[in-house]
PDB file of C-alpha atoms in Angstrom:
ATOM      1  CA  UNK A  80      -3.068   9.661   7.958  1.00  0.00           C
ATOM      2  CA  UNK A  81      -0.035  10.351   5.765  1.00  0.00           C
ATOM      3  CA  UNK A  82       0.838   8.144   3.280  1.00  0.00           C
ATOM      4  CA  UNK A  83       3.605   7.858   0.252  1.00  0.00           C
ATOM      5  CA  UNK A  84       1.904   8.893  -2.715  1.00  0.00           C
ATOM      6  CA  UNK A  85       1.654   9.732  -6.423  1.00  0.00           C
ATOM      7  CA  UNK A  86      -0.801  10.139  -8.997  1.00  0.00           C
ATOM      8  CA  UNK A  87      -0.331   9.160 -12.848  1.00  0.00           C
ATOM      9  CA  UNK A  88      -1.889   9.349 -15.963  1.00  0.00           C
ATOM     10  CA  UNK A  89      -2.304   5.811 -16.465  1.00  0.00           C
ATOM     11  CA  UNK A  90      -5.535   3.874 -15.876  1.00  0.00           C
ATOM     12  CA  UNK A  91      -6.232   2.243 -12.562  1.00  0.00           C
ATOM     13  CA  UNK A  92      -5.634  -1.765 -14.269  1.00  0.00           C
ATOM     14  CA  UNK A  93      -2.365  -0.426 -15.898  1.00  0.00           C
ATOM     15  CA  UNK A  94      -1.428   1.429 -12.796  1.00  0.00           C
ATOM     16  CA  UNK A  95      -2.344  -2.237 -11.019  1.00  0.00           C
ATOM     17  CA  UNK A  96       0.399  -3.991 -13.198  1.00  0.00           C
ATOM     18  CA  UNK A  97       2.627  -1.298 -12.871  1.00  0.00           C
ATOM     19  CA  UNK A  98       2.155  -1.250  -9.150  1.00  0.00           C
ATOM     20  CA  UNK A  99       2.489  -4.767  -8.456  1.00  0.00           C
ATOM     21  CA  UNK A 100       5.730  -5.257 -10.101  1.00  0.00           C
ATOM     22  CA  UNK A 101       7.541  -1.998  -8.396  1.00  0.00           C
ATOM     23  CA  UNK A 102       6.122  -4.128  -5.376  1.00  0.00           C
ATOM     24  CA  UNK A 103       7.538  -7.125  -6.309  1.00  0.00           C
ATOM     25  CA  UNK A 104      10.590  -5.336  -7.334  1.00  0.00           C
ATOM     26  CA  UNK A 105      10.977  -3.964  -3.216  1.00  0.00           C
ATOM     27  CA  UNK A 106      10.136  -7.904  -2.150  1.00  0.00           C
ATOM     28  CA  UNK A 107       6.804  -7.157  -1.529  1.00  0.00           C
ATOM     29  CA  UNK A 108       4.058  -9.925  -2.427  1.00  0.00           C
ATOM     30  CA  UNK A 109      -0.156  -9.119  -2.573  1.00  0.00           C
ATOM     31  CA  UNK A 110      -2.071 -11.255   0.005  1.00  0.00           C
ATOM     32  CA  UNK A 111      -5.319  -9.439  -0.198  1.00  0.00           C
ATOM     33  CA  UNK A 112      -7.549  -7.429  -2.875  1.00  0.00           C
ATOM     34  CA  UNK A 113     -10.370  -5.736  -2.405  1.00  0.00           C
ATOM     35  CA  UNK A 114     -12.606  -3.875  -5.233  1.00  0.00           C
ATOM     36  CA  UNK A 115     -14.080  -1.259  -2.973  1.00  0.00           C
ATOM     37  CA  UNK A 116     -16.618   0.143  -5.805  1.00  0.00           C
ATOM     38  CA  UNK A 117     -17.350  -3.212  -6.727  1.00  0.00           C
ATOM     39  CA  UNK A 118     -18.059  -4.633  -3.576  1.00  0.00           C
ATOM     40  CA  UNK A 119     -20.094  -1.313  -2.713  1.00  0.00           C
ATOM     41  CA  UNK A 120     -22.343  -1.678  -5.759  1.00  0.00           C
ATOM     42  CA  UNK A 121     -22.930  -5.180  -4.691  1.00  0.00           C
ATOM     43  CA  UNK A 122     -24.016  -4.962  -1.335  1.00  0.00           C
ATOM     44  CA  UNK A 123     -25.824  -1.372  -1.149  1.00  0.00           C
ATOM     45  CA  UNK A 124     -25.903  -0.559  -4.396  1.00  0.00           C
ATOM     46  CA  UNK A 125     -23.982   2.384  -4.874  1.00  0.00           C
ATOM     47  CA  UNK A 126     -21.944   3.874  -7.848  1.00  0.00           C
ATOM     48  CA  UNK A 127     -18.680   5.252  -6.839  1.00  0.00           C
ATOM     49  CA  UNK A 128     -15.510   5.700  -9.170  1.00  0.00           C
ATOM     50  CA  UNK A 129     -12.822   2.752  -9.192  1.00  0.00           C
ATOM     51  CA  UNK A 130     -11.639   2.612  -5.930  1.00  0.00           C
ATOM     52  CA  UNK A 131      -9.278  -0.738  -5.357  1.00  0.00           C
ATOM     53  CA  UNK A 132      -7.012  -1.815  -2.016  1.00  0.00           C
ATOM     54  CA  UNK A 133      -4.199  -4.301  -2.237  1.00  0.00           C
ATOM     55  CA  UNK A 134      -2.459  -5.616   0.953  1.00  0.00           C
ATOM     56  CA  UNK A 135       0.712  -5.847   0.422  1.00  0.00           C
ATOM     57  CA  UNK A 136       3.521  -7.633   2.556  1.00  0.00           C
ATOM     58  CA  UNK A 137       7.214  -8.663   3.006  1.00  0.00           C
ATOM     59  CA  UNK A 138       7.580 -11.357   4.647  1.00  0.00           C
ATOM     60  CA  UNK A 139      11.425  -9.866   6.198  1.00  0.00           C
ATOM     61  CA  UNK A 140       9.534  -6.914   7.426  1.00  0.00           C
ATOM     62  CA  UNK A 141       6.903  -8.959   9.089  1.00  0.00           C
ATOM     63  CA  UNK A 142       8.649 -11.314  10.756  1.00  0.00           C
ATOM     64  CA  UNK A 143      10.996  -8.459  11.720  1.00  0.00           C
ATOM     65  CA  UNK A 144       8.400  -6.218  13.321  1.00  0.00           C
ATOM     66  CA  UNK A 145       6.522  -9.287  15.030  1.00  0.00           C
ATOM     67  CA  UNK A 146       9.096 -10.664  16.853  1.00  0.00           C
ATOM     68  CA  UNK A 147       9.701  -6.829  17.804  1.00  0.00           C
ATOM     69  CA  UNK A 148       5.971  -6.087  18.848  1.00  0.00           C
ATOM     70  CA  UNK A 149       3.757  -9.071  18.285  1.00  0.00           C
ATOM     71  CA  UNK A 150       0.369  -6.598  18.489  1.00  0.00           C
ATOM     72  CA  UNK A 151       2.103  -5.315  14.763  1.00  0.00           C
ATOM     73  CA  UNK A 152       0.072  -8.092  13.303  1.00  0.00           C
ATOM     74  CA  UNK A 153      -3.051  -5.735  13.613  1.00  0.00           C
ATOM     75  CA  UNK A 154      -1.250  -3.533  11.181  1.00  0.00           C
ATOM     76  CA  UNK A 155      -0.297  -6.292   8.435  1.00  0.00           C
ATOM     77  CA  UNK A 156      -0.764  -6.406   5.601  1.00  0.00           C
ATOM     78  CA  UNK A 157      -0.033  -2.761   4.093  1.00  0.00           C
ATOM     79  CA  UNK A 158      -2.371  -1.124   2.059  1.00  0.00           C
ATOM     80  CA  UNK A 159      -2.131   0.010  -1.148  1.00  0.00           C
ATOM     81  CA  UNK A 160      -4.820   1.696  -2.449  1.00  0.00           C
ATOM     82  CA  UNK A 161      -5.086   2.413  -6.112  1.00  0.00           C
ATOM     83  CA  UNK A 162      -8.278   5.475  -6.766  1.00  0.00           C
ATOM     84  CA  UNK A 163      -9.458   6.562 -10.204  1.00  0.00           C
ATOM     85  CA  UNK A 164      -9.162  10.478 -10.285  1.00  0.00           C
ATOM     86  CA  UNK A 165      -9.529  12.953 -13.572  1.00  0.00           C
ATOM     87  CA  UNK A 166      -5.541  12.900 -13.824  1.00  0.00           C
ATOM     88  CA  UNK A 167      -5.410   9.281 -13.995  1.00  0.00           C
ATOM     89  CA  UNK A 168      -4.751   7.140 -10.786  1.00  0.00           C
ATOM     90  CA  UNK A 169      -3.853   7.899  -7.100  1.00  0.00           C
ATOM     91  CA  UNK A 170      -1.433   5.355  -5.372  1.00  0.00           C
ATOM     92  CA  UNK A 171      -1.625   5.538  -1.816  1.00  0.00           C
ATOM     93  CA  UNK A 172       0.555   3.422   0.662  1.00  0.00           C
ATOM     94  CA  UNK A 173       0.207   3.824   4.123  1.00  0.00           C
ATOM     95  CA  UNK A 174       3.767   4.978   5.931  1.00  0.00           C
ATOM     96  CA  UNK A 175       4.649   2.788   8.178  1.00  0.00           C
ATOM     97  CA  UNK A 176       6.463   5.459  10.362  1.00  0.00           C
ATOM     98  CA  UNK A 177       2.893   6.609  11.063  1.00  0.00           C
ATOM     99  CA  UNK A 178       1.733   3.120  11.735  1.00  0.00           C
ATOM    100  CA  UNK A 179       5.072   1.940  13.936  1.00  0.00           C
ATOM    101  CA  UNK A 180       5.794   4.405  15.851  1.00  0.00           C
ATOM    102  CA  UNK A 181       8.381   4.329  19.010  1.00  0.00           C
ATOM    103  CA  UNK A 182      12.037   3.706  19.140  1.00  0.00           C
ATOM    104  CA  UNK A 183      11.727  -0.124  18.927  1.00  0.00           C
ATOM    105  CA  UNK A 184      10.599  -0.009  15.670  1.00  0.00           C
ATOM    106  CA  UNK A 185      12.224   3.114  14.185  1.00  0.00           C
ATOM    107  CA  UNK A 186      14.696   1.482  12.133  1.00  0.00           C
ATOM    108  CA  UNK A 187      12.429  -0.918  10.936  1.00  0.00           C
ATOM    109  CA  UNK A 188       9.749   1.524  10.079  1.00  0.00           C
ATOM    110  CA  UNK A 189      12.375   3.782   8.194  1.00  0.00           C
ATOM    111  CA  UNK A 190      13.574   0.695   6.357  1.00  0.00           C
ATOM    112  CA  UNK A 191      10.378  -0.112   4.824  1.00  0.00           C
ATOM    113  CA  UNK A 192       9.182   3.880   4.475  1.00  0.00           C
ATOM    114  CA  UNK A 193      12.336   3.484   2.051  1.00  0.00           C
ATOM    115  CA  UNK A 194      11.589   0.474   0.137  1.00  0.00           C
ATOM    116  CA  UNK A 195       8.105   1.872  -0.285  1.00  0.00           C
ATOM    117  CA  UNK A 196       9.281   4.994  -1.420  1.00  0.00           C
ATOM    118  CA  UNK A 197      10.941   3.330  -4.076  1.00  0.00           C
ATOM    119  CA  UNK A 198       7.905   1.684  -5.149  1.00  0.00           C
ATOM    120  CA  UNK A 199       6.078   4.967  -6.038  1.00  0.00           C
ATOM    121  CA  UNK A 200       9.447   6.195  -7.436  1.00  0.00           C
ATOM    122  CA  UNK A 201       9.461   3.374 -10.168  1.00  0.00           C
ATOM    123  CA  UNK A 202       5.394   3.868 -10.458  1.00  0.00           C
ATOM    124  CA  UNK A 203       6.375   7.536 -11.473  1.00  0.00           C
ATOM    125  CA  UNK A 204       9.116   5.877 -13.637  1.00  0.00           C
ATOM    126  CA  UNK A 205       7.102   3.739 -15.895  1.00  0.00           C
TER     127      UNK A 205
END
């Protein structure tokens, strides 16, 4: 799947704080967090490196594409996933061109592919 991505030198819970005010800063909000390598260790026990999803929303967007296409609520919220890697951390967000595709939600899709490529621009910024 492509995504819009970047990868900085910053540690994954300064790259969280970072990443959730570029967010904000593109009216996004977090609904939903989930510690992948903590919930793995938990539940089968097995070490992996800092892996850690957010799901990320704007409510304009949303009610945009739902009144659209209704069956876009399987693709809500967005994720942002934030990966420890030897240079640092890995921001991944999923493009929502990929996700909407079709003419009825073109303009919508390239909208937000914008606003989210602004995110990682400020994330490379800071």
């Amino acid at each position: 799947m492509k995504a819009i991505e970047t990868t900085v030198s910053t540690a994954l819970p300064e790259t969280e704080a970072i990443v959730r005010s570029a967010l904000a800063g593109q009216g996004f909000g977090v609904l939903t967090e989930m510690d992948v390598a903590a919930t793995l260790k938990e539940k089968i026990g097995v070490d992996r490196s800092p892996l850690k999803i957010l799901g990320a929303c704007n409510p304009d967007f949303a009610n945009r594409a739902l009144t659209i296409d209704p069956t876009v609520s399987l693709l809500l919220p967005c994720n942002v996933v934030l990966e420890t890697v030897a240079e640092g951390t890995h921001v991944a967000i999923a493009d929502p061109r990929e996700l909407m595709p079709g003419v009825e939600l073109a303009d919508l899709a390239n909208e937000a592919a914008r606003q989210l490529a602004a995110v990682i621009a400020a994330i490379e910024m800071a």
